[in-house]
PDB file of C-alpha atoms in Angstrom:
ATOM      1  CA  MET A 381      -8.074 -12.854  -2.685  1.00  0.00           C
ATOM      2  CA  PRO A 382     -10.096 -11.750  -5.689  1.00  0.00           C
ATOM      3  CA  GLY A 383      -8.770 -13.001  -9.240  1.00  0.00           C
ATOM      4  CA  ASN A 384      -8.115 -10.643 -12.015  1.00  0.00           C
ATOM      5  CA  ALA A 385     -11.487 -10.829 -13.520  1.00  0.00           C
ATOM      6  CA  GLU A 386     -13.196 -10.338 -10.704  1.00  0.00           C
ATOM      7  CA  ILE A 387     -11.465  -6.967 -10.000  1.00  0.00           C
ATOM      8  CA  ILE A 388     -11.874  -5.884 -13.222  1.00  0.00           C
ATOM      9  CA  ASN A 389     -15.784  -6.634 -13.425  1.00  0.00           C
ATOM     10  CA  SER A 390     -15.900  -5.103  -9.991  1.00  0.00           C
ATOM     11  CA  GLY A 391     -14.193  -1.804 -10.995  1.00  0.00           C
ATOM     12  CA  LEU A 392     -15.967  -1.534 -14.607  1.00  0.00           C
ATOM     13  CA  ASP A 393     -19.214  -1.812 -12.893  1.00  0.00           C
ATOM     14  CA  ARG A 394     -18.484   0.959 -10.592  1.00  0.00           C
ATOM     15  CA  ILE A 395     -17.218   3.272 -13.735  1.00  0.00           C
ATOM     16  CA  VAL A 396     -20.405   2.306 -15.614  1.00  0.00           C
ATOM     17  CA  ALA A 397     -22.385   3.293 -12.893  1.00  0.00           C
ATOM     18  CA  GLY A 398     -20.864   6.438 -11.930  1.00  0.00           C
ATOM     19  CA  TYR A 399     -18.949   7.848 -14.350  1.00  0.00           C
ATOM     20  CA  VAL A 400     -19.693  11.506 -15.309  1.00  0.00           C
ATOM     21  CA  PHE A 401     -19.799  10.736 -19.112  1.00  0.00           C
ATOM     22  CA  PRO A 402     -21.853   7.483 -19.412  1.00  0.00           C
ATOM     23  CA  GLU A 403     -20.973   6.902 -23.265  1.00  0.00           C
ATOM     24  CA  ARG A 404     -17.051   7.177 -22.332  1.00  0.00           C
ATOM     25  CA  ALA A 405     -17.501   4.733 -19.685  1.00  0.00           C
ATOM     26  CA  ALA A 406     -19.248   2.483 -21.976  1.00  0.00           C
ATOM     27  CA  GLU A 407     -16.206   2.895 -24.379  1.00  0.00           C
ATOM     28  CA  ALA A 408     -13.961   2.229 -21.442  1.00  0.00           C
ATOM     29  CA  ASP A 409     -15.979  -0.808 -20.383  1.00  0.00           C
ATOM     30  CA  ARG A 410     -15.859  -2.574 -23.814  1.00  0.00           C
ATOM     31  CA  ALA A 411     -11.955  -1.789 -24.404  1.00  0.00           C
ATOM     32  CA  VAL A 412     -10.714  -3.099 -20.960  1.00  0.00           C
ATOM     33  CA  ARG A 413     -12.869  -6.279 -21.371  1.00  0.00           C
ATOM     34  CA  ALA A 414     -11.637  -7.113 -24.540  1.00  0.00           C
ATOM     35  CA  ARG A 415      -8.143  -6.872 -23.479  1.00  0.00           C
ATOM     36  CA  LEU A 416      -9.366  -9.176 -20.578  1.00  0.00           C
ATOM     37  CA  ALA A 417     -11.044 -11.887 -22.651  1.00  0.00           C
ATOM     38  CA  ALA A 418      -7.340 -11.712 -24.598  1.00  0.00           C
ATOM     39  CA  GLY A 419      -5.726 -12.574 -21.813  1.00  0.00           C
ATOM     40  CA  GLU A 420      -3.392  -9.442 -21.350  1.00  0.00           C
ATOM     41  CA  TYR A 421      -4.065  -9.247 -17.586  1.00  0.00           C
ATOM     42  CA  ASP A 422      -3.352 -13.096 -16.823  1.00  0.00           C
ATOM     43  CA  ALA A 423       0.414 -12.625 -16.201  1.00  0.00           C
ATOM     44  CA  LEU A 424      -0.177  -9.347 -14.040  1.00  0.00           C
ATOM     45  CA  SER A 425      -0.696  -8.595 -10.490  1.00  0.00           C
ATOM     46  CA  GLY A 426      -0.303  -6.107  -7.675  1.00  0.00           C
ATOM     47  CA  ALA A 427       1.014  -2.664  -8.628  1.00  0.00           C
ATOM     48  CA  ALA A 428       1.722  -3.852 -12.316  1.00  0.00           C
ATOM     49  CA  PHE A 429      -1.688  -5.207 -12.780  1.00  0.00           C
ATOM     50  CA  CYS A 430      -3.338  -1.880 -11.667  1.00  0.00           C
ATOM     51  CA  ALA A 431      -1.095   0.188 -13.607  1.00  0.00           C
ATOM     52  CA  ALA A 432      -1.910  -1.610 -16.891  1.00  0.00           C
ATOM     53  CA  VAL A 433      -5.566  -1.515 -16.412  1.00  0.00           C
ATOM     54  CA  THR A 434      -5.249   2.220 -15.578  1.00  0.00           C
ATOM     55  CA  THR A 435      -3.304   2.612 -18.825  1.00  0.00           C
ATOM     56  CA  HIS A 436      -6.087   1.321 -20.643  1.00  0.00           C
ATOM     57  CA  LEU A 437      -8.552   2.732 -19.084  1.00  0.00           C
ATOM     58  CA  GLN A 438      -7.468   6.199 -19.852  1.00  0.00           C
ATOM     59  CA  GLU A 439      -6.465   5.349 -23.630  1.00  0.00           C
ATOM     60  CA  ALA A 440     -10.154   4.469 -24.240  1.00  0.00           C
ATOM     61  CA  CYS A 441     -11.472   7.396 -21.759  1.00  0.00           C
ATOM     62  CA  PRO A 442      -8.754  10.140 -21.358  1.00  0.00           C
ATOM     63  CA  ASP A 443      -9.300  11.122 -17.699  1.00  0.00           C
ATOM     64  CA  LYS A 444      -6.583  11.618 -15.224  1.00  0.00           C
ATOM     65  CA  HIS A 445      -8.934  10.567 -12.278  1.00  0.00           C
ATOM     66  CA  LEU A 446     -10.004   7.219 -14.042  1.00  0.00           C
ATOM     67  CA  ARG A 447      -7.739   4.605 -12.073  1.00  0.00           C
ATOM     68  CA  LEU A 448      -7.103   1.347 -10.471  1.00  0.00           C
ATOM     69  CA  LEU A 449      -5.277   2.222  -7.711  1.00  0.00           C
ATOM     70  CA  TRP A 450      -2.820  -0.086  -5.779  1.00  0.00           C
ATOM     71  CA  GLN A 451      -1.932   0.773  -2.046  1.00  0.00           C
ATOM     72  CA  ASP A 452       0.982  -1.742   0.022  1.00  0.00           C
ATOM     73  CA  GLU A 453      -0.871  -1.308   3.090  1.00  0.00           C
ATOM     74  CA  PRO A 454      -4.342  -3.539   3.342  1.00  0.00           C
ATOM     75  CA  ARG A 455      -7.596  -1.228   3.577  1.00  0.00           C
ATOM     76  CA  SER A 456     -10.924  -2.043   4.589  1.00  0.00           C
ATOM     77  CA  VAL A 457     -13.227  -3.041   1.925  1.00  0.00           C
ATOM     78  CA  GLU A 458     -16.599  -1.759   3.355  1.00  0.00           C
ATOM     79  CA  PRO A 459     -17.872   0.885   1.280  1.00  0.00           C
ATOM     80  CA  ALA A 460     -16.737   4.471   1.720  1.00  0.00           C
ATOM     81  CA  ASP A 461     -18.402   6.180   4.380  1.00  0.00           C
ATOM     82  CA  ASP A 462     -18.817  10.056   3.317  1.00  0.00           C
ATOM     83  CA  ASP A 463     -18.471  11.241   6.986  1.00  0.00           C
ATOM     84  CA  LYS A 464     -15.451   9.407   7.473  1.00  0.00           C
ATOM     85  CA  GLY A 465     -14.190  10.267   4.136  1.00  0.00           C
ATOM     86  CA  ARG A 466     -14.348  13.936   4.925  1.00  0.00           C
ATOM     87  CA  ALA A 467     -13.233  13.502   8.543  1.00  0.00           C
ATOM     88  CA  ALA A 468      -9.697  12.082   6.992  1.00  0.00           C
ATOM     89  CA  PHE A 469      -9.652  14.852   4.550  1.00  0.00           C
ATOM     90  CA  LEU A 470      -9.862  17.461   7.196  1.00  0.00           C
ATOM     91  CA  ALA A 471      -7.251  15.569   9.416  1.00  0.00           C
ATOM     92  CA  LEU A 472      -5.047  15.944   6.817  1.00  0.00           C
ATOM     93  CA  MET A 473      -5.446  19.526   5.780  1.00  0.00           C
ATOM     94  CA  ARG A 474      -5.073  20.340   9.755  1.00  0.00           C
ATOM     95  CA  ALA A 475      -1.724  18.291   9.643  1.00  0.00           C
ATOM     96  CA  GLU A 476      -0.726  20.002   6.305  1.00  0.00           C
ATOM     97  CA  ASN A 477      -1.522  23.353   7.876  1.00  0.00           C
ATOM     98  CA  GLN A 478      -4.292  23.949   5.691  1.00  0.00           C
ATOM     99  CA  GLY A 479      -2.109  23.349   2.658  1.00  0.00           C
ATOM    100  CA  ILE A 480       0.073  26.450   3.126  1.00  0.00           C
ATOM    101  CA  ARG A 481       3.611  25.739   3.521  1.00  0.00           C
ATOM    102  CA  ARG A 482       5.300  29.212   3.160  1.00  0.00           C
ATOM    103  CA  SER A 483       4.696  32.808   2.894  1.00  0.00           C
ATOM    104  CA  GLU A 484       7.444  35.352   2.307  1.00  0.00           C
ATOM    105  CA  GLN A 485       8.007  38.771   1.269  1.00  0.00           C
ATOM    106  CA  LEU A 486      10.483  39.261  -1.457  1.00  0.00           C
ATOM    107  CA  ASP A 487      12.911  41.823  -2.230  1.00  0.00           C
ATOM    108  CA  GLY A 488      11.000  44.619  -3.478  1.00  0.00           C
ATOM    109  CA  ASN A 489       7.574  43.931  -1.596  1.00  0.00           C
ATOM    110  CA  ILE A 490       6.752  41.113  -3.704  1.00  0.00           C
ATOM    111  CA  GLY A 491       4.442  38.533  -2.035  1.00  0.00           C
ATOM    112  CA  TYR A 492       5.038  34.652  -2.364  1.00  0.00           C
ATOM    113  CA  LEU A 493       2.506  31.968  -1.146  1.00  0.00           C
ATOM    114  CA  ASP A 494       3.677  28.246  -1.306  1.00  0.00           C
ATOM    115  CA  VAL A 495       0.174  26.280  -1.420  1.00  0.00           C
ATOM    116  CA  ARG A 496       0.540  22.522  -1.652  1.00  0.00           C
ATOM    117  CA  TRP A 497      -3.128  21.702  -0.856  1.00  0.00           C
ATOM    118  CA  ILE A 498      -6.478  23.392  -1.306  1.00  0.00           C
ATOM    119  CA  PRO A 499      -8.118  23.128   2.056  1.00  0.00           C
ATOM    120  CA  ASP A 500     -12.218  22.935   3.297  1.00  0.00           C
ATOM    121  CA  ALA A 501     -13.598  26.623   2.718  1.00  0.00           C
ATOM    122  CA  GLY A 502     -15.115  26.425   6.330  1.00  0.00           C
ATOM    123  CA  GLN A 503     -11.899  24.925   8.428  1.00  0.00           C
ATOM    124  CA  GLY A 504      -9.391  26.198   5.944  1.00  0.00           C
ATOM    125  CA  ALA A 505     -10.507  29.932   5.657  1.00  0.00           C
ATOM    126  CA  ARG A 506      -8.803  31.320   8.837  1.00  0.00           C
ATOM    127  CA  ALA A 507      -5.337  29.765   7.598  1.00  0.00           C
ATOM    128  CA  ILE A 508      -5.950  31.208   4.254  1.00  0.00           C
ATOM    129  CA  GLY A 509      -7.134  34.339   5.160  1.00  0.00           C
ATOM    130  CA  ALA A 510      -3.767  34.685   7.677  1.00  0.00           C
ATOM    131  CA  ALA A 511      -1.945  33.895   4.780  1.00  0.00           C
ATOM    132  CA  MET A 512      -3.523  36.604   2.622  1.00  0.00           C
ATOM    133  CA  GLU A 513      -3.193  39.051   5.249  1.00  0.00           C
ATOM    134  CA  LEU A 514       0.547  38.677   5.453  1.00  0.00           C
ATOM    135  CA  VAL A 515       0.842  39.729   1.611  1.00  0.00           C
ATOM    136  CA  THR A 516      -2.143  42.133   1.740  1.00  0.00           C
ATOM    137  CA  HIS A 517       0.646  45.310   1.470  1.00  0.00           C
ATOM    138  CA  THR A 518       2.804  43.674  -1.217  1.00  0.00           C
ATOM    139  CA  ARG A 519       3.184  45.368  -4.734  1.00  0.00           C
ATOM    140  CA  ALA A 520       2.662  41.926  -6.431  1.00  0.00           C
ATOM    141  CA  LEU A 521       1.979  38.185  -5.530  1.00  0.00           C
ATOM    142  CA  LEU A 522       3.314  35.149  -6.526  1.00  0.00           C
ATOM    143  CA  LEU A 523       1.204  32.376  -5.892  1.00  0.00           C
ATOM    144  CA  ASP A 524       3.014  28.994  -6.092  1.00  0.00           C
ATOM    145  CA  LEU A 525       1.158  25.955  -7.027  1.00  0.00           C
ATOM    146  CA  ARG A 526       4.011  23.789  -8.506  1.00  0.00           C
ATOM    147  CA  GLY A 527       3.518  21.149  -5.719  1.00  0.00           C
ATOM    148  CA  CYS A 528      -0.332  21.724  -5.104  1.00  0.00           C
ATOM    149  CA  ARG A 529      -2.029  17.927  -5.713  1.00  0.00           C
ATOM    150  CA  GLY A 530      -5.406  19.015  -4.990  1.00  0.00           C
ATOM    151  CA  GLY A 531      -8.566  19.675  -2.764  1.00  0.00           C
ATOM    152  CA  SER A 532     -11.934  20.989  -1.943  1.00  0.00           C
ATOM    153  CA  PRO A 533     -13.779  22.856  -5.051  1.00  0.00           C
ATOM    154  CA  ALA A 534     -15.076  25.365  -2.259  1.00  0.00           C
ATOM    155  CA  GLY A 535     -11.559  26.078  -1.177  1.00  0.00           C
ATOM    156  CA  ALA A 536     -10.588  26.821  -4.643  1.00  0.00           C
ATOM    157  CA  ALA A 537     -13.608  29.385  -4.856  1.00  0.00           C
ATOM    158  CA  MET A 538     -12.373  30.992  -1.376  1.00  0.00           C
ATOM    159  CA  TRP A 539      -8.853  31.351  -2.965  1.00  0.00           C
ATOM    160  CA  CYS A 540      -9.544  32.718  -5.937  1.00  0.00           C
ATOM    161  CA  SER A 541     -12.458  35.185  -3.947  1.00  0.00           C
ATOM    162  CA  TYR A 542      -9.421  37.096  -2.809  1.00  0.00           C
ATOM    163  CA  PHE A 543      -8.646  38.186  -6.222  1.00  0.00           C
ATOM    164  CA  PHE A 544     -12.054  39.864  -7.068  1.00  0.00           C
ATOM    165  CA  PRO A 545     -13.567  42.916  -5.562  1.00  0.00           C
ATOM    166  CA  ASP A 546     -17.185  41.505  -4.588  1.00  0.00           C
ATOM    167  CA  ASP A 547     -19.264  38.393  -4.839  1.00  0.00           C
ATOM    168  CA  GLU A 548     -20.721  39.062  -8.171  1.00  0.00           C
ATOM    169  CA  VAL A 549     -18.290  36.852 -10.350  1.00  0.00           C
ATOM    170  CA  HIS A 550     -19.345  33.440 -11.209  1.00  0.00           C
ATOM    171  CA  LEU A 551     -16.100  31.283 -11.272  1.00  0.00           C
ATOM    172  CA  ASN A 552     -17.418  27.952 -12.426  1.00  0.00           C
ATOM    173  CA  ASP A 553     -20.266  25.167 -11.896  1.00  0.00           C
ATOM    174  CA  PHE A 554     -20.052  21.549 -11.033  1.00  0.00           C
ATOM    175  CA  PHE A 555     -22.249  19.336 -12.789  1.00  0.00           C
ATOM    176  CA  GLU A 556     -23.279  16.140 -10.736  1.00  0.00           C
ATOM    177  CA  ARG A 557     -23.980  12.777 -12.955  1.00  0.00           C
ATOM    178  CA  SER A 558     -25.780  11.272 -10.167  1.00  0.00           C
ATOM    179  CA  THR A 559     -28.453  14.008  -9.379  1.00  0.00           C
ATOM    180  CA  GLY A 560     -28.204  15.517 -12.673  1.00  0.00           C
ATOM    181  CA  SER A 561     -27.932  18.993 -10.635  1.00  0.00           C
ATOM    182  CA  THR A 562     -25.358  21.936 -11.085  1.00  0.00           C
ATOM    183  CA  ARG A 563     -24.008  23.952  -8.548  1.00  0.00           C
ATOM    184  CA  GLN A 564     -22.470  27.151  -8.967  1.00  0.00           C
ATOM    185  CA  TYR A 565     -19.301  28.667  -7.150  1.00  0.00           C
ATOM    186  CA  TRP A 566     -19.136  32.440  -7.155  1.00  0.00           C
ATOM    187  CA  THR A 567     -16.646  34.796  -5.215  1.00  0.00           C
ATOM    188  CA  LEU A 568     -17.455  35.038  -1.728  1.00  0.00           C
ATOM    189  CA  PRO A 569     -19.262  38.056  -0.150  1.00  0.00           C
ATOM    190  CA  TYR A 570     -16.907  37.618   3.350  1.00  0.00           C
ATOM    191  CA  LEU A 571     -13.586  37.217   3.459  1.00  0.00           C
ATOM    192  CA  PRO A 572     -11.555  36.885   7.099  1.00  0.00           C
ATOM    193  CA  ALA A 573      -8.688  39.192   5.414  1.00  0.00           C
ATOM    194  CA  PRO A 574      -8.546  41.979   2.871  1.00  0.00           C
ATOM    195  CA  ARG A 575      -9.012  41.397  -0.980  1.00  0.00           C
ATOM    196  CA  TYR A 576      -5.887  41.440  -3.031  1.00  0.00           C
ATOM    197  CA  LEU A 577      -6.864  43.958  -5.949  1.00  0.00           C
ATOM    198  CA  ASP A 578      -5.347  45.873  -8.762  1.00  0.00           C
ATOM    199  CA  ARG A 579      -1.972  44.377  -8.445  1.00  0.00           C
ATOM    200  CA  PRO A 580      -0.385  41.620 -10.749  1.00  0.00           C
ATOM    201  CA  VAL A 581      -0.812  38.286  -9.758  1.00  0.00           C
ATOM    202  CA  TYR A 582       1.399  35.145 -11.053  1.00  0.00           C
ATOM    203  CA  VAL A 583       0.597  31.721 -10.652  1.00  0.00           C
ATOM    204  CA  LEU A 584       3.295  29.061 -10.672  1.00  0.00           C
ATOM    205  CA  THR A 585       2.581  25.620 -11.911  1.00  0.00           C
ATOM    206  CA  SER A 586       4.378  22.344 -12.967  1.00  0.00           C
ATOM    207  CA  ALA A 587       3.476  19.253 -14.200  1.00  0.00           C
ATOM    208  CA  THR A 588       2.420  17.686 -11.327  1.00  0.00           C
ATOM    209  CA  THR A 589       0.004  20.626 -10.268  1.00  0.00           C
ATOM    210  CA  PHE A 590      -3.170  18.689 -10.286  1.00  0.00           C
ATOM    211  CA  SER A 591      -7.157  18.770  -9.321  1.00  0.00           C
ATOM    212  CA  GLY A 592      -7.874  21.660  -6.617  1.00  0.00           C
ATOM    213  CA  GLY A 593      -4.444  23.272  -7.624  1.00  0.00           C
ATOM    214  CA  GLU A 594      -5.590  23.430 -11.393  1.00  0.00           C
ATOM    215  CA  ASP A 595      -8.650  24.658 -10.527  1.00  0.00           C
ATOM    216  CA  VAL A 596      -7.174  27.951  -9.181  1.00  0.00           C
ATOM    217  CA  ALA A 597      -4.937  28.470 -11.763  1.00  0.00           C
ATOM    218  CA  TYR A 598      -7.124  27.912 -14.474  1.00  0.00           C
ATOM    219  CA  THR A 599      -9.982  30.057 -13.122  1.00  0.00           C
ATOM    220  CA  LEU A 600      -7.674  32.861 -12.443  1.00  0.00           C
ATOM    221  CA  GLN A 601      -6.363  32.608 -15.762  1.00  0.00           C
ATOM    222  CA  ALA A 602      -9.495  32.314 -17.295  1.00  0.00           C
ATOM    223  CA  HIS A 603     -10.667  35.591 -15.675  1.00  0.00           C
ATOM    224  CA  GLY A 604      -7.914  37.651 -16.561  1.00  0.00           C
ATOM    225  CA  ARG A 605      -7.042  37.623 -12.698  1.00  0.00           C
ATOM    226  CA  ALA A 606      -3.560  36.200 -12.889  1.00  0.00           C
ATOM    227  CA  GLU A 607      -0.762  35.088 -15.216  1.00  0.00           C
ATOM    228  CA  VAL A 608       0.488  31.492 -15.309  1.00  0.00           C
ATOM    229  CA  ILE A 609       4.210  30.759 -15.691  1.00  0.00           C
ATOM    230  CA  GLY A 610       5.745  27.146 -15.650  1.00  0.00           C
ATOM    231  CA  GLU A 611       4.424  24.070 -16.922  1.00  0.00           C
ATOM    232  CA  VAL A 612       1.320  22.672 -18.312  1.00  0.00           C
ATOM    233  CA  THR A 613      -0.182  21.002 -15.372  1.00  0.00           C
ATOM    234  CA  GLU A 614      -1.338  17.248 -15.151  1.00  0.00           C
ATOM    235  CA  GLY A 615      -5.140  17.660 -16.464  1.00  0.00           C
ATOM    236  CA  GLY A 616      -7.508  16.677 -13.765  1.00  0.00           C
ATOM    237  CA  ALA A 617     -10.873  18.173 -13.806  1.00  0.00           C
ATOM    238  CA  HIS A 618     -13.112  15.901 -12.418  1.00  0.00           C
ATOM    239  CA  PRO A 619     -14.412  15.609  -8.870  1.00  0.00           C
ATOM    240  CA  THR A 620     -13.881  11.977  -8.046  1.00  0.00           C
ATOM    241  CA  ASP A 621     -15.304   9.157  -5.678  1.00  0.00           C
ATOM    242  CA  ARG A 622     -12.923   6.176  -4.382  1.00  0.00           C
ATOM    243  CA  HIS A 623     -14.433   2.656  -4.100  1.00  0.00           C
ATOM    244  CA  PRO A 624     -12.518  -0.105  -2.506  1.00  0.00           C
ATOM    245  CA  VAL A 625     -12.574  -3.257  -4.824  1.00  0.00           C
ATOM    246  CA  THR A 626      -9.945  -5.464  -2.451  1.00  0.00           C
ATOM    247  CA  GLU A 627      -7.994  -4.645   0.539  1.00  0.00           C
ATOM    248  CA  HIS A 628      -5.107  -3.278  -1.705  1.00  0.00           C
ATOM    249  CA  ILE A 629      -6.992  -1.879  -4.752  1.00  0.00           C
ATOM    250  CA  THR A 630      -9.468   1.086  -5.060  1.00  0.00           C
ATOM    251  CA  VAL A 631     -11.110   2.184  -7.939  1.00  0.00           C
ATOM    252  CA  THR A 632     -11.579   6.195  -8.608  1.00  0.00           C
ATOM    253  CA  VAL A 633     -14.403   7.224 -10.731  1.00  0.00           C
ATOM    254  CA  PRO A 634     -14.840  10.776 -11.576  1.00  0.00           C
ATOM    255  CA  THR A 635     -18.492  11.709 -10.740  1.00  0.00           C
ATOM    256  CA  ALA A 636     -19.123  15.104 -11.946  1.00  0.00           C
ATOM    257  CA  ARG A 637     -17.646  17.484 -14.176  1.00  0.00           C
ATOM    258  CA  THR A 638     -16.144  21.408 -13.839  1.00  0.00           C
ATOM    259  CA  VAL A 639     -17.713  24.076 -16.256  1.00  0.00           C
ATOM    260  CA  ASN A 640     -15.712  27.415 -16.298  1.00  0.00           C
ATOM    261  CA  SER A 641     -18.051  29.989 -16.550  1.00  0.00           C
ATOM    262  CA  VAL A 642     -15.649  32.213 -19.195  1.00  0.00           C
ATOM    263  CA  THR A 643     -14.456  29.177 -21.266  1.00  0.00           C
ATOM    264  CA  GLY A 644     -17.523  26.949 -21.116  1.00  0.00           C
ATOM    265  CA  THR A 645     -15.050  23.568 -20.488  1.00  0.00           C
ATOM    266  CA  ASN A 646     -12.164  22.720 -18.150  1.00  0.00           C
ATOM    267  CA  TRP A 647      -8.697  21.735 -18.209  1.00  0.00           C
ATOM    268  CA  GLU A 648      -9.607  17.715 -18.238  1.00  0.00           C
ATOM    269  CA  GLY A 649      -6.998  16.056 -20.050  1.00  0.00           C
ATOM    270  CA  VAL A 650      -5.084  19.007 -21.613  1.00  0.00           C
ATOM    271  CA  GLY A 651      -3.781  20.806 -18.283  1.00  0.00           C
ATOM    272  CA  VAL A 652      -3.711  24.449 -17.759  1.00  0.00           C
ATOM    273  CA  GLN A 653      -1.755  26.084 -20.430  1.00  0.00           C
ATOM    274  CA  PRO A 654       0.943  28.395 -19.225  1.00  0.00           C
ATOM    275  CA  ASP A 655       1.222  31.998 -20.329  1.00  0.00           C
ATOM    276  CA  ARG A 656       4.613  31.871 -20.419  1.00  0.00           C
ATOM    277  CA  ALA A 657       6.094  27.918 -20.622  1.00  0.00           C
ATOM    278  CA  VAL A 658       9.416  27.356 -18.370  1.00  0.00           C
ATOM    279  CA  PRO A 659      10.507  24.423 -16.820  1.00  0.00           C
ATOM    280  CA  ALA A 660       9.086  24.232 -13.316  1.00  0.00           C
ATOM    281  CA  ASP A 661      12.198  24.715 -11.505  1.00  0.00           C
ATOM    282  CA  LYS A 662      12.626  28.145 -13.481  1.00  0.00           C
ATOM    283  CA  ALA A 663       9.025  29.333 -12.847  1.00  0.00           C
ATOM    284  CA  LEU A 664       9.787  31.006  -9.592  1.00  0.00           C
ATOM    285  CA  GLU A 665      12.766  32.917 -11.007  1.00  0.00           C
ATOM    286  CA  THR A 666      11.093  33.760 -14.465  1.00  0.00           C
ATOM    287  CA  ALA A 667       7.934  35.107 -12.550  1.00  0.00           C
ATOM    288  CA  TYR A 668       9.919  37.338 -10.155  1.00  0.00           C
ATOM    289  CA  GLY A 669      12.032  38.610 -12.748  1.00  0.00           C
ATOM    290  CA  GLU A 670       8.844  39.748 -14.866  1.00  0.00           C
ATOM    291  CA  VAL A 671       7.023  41.290 -11.907  1.00  0.00           C
ATOM    292  CA  ARG A 672      10.056  43.383 -10.837  1.00  0.00           C
ATOM    293  CA  LYS A 673      10.493  44.630 -14.540  1.00  0.00           C
ATOM    294  CA  ARG A 674       6.564  45.040 -14.126  1.00  0.00           C
ATOM    295  CA  LEU A 675       6.620  47.661 -11.573  1.00  0.00           C
ATOM    296  CA  MET A 676       9.943  49.613 -12.397  1.00  0.00           C
TER     297      MET A 676
END
């Protein structure tokens, strides 16, 4: 079993080589190596060790995706296979009904969708379309992302596309450090269900809404297409690679950054700021009350 110094060295090497902001990676590297030299990790192991290093990484470089993760079950230390990683994500999305937990028509003909994951735009398209088909004739929509933990940027763009009239809305860009390239995301020209236009949309958030869920909330809010009700979200905007360090420890390294076409920035470290801040467990009640008044 590698010692703490070897684990930290390996993890920091990955961060310095791949993190989307090289200058911040260098700051995190210096900060954690100074703590290592001071013996701050000598008495730590397992989950406590990973938590301490993660805290220090994020103190030096505020990024919720930058982490040293502990997993109780041992995993292979072979380099991550992109195809296997994608296959595992697609399998998870199938098991999770492409992230769609619940669809309902509330009193007053208000649509409600509970979305827990943002799926792949290809395999998730039919499920997203089916969910949108069920609410297509409602007078307003409550999109509940309070339990959404992330997913695919392309899937987020597909979800957002339903709320715009055509394929001419530039949603955001993704800059990739390794290639120096930028990928643009626009609304899609074709969708498997009718678009949801000219009706109110409310997005519900919690302090644990993360990553892909934040993407949808932030994008719809920035483009003036939805109001966000709930809590400030967790604040993770950077697409991330995972690298095994030991059988129980993985370092996660953000390798790209999101740039919204309206704000010129993203929600990293600050979260999506709600238009109406209420506790997460009151968000549905609050949004439902507001939309009923709005439609009267």
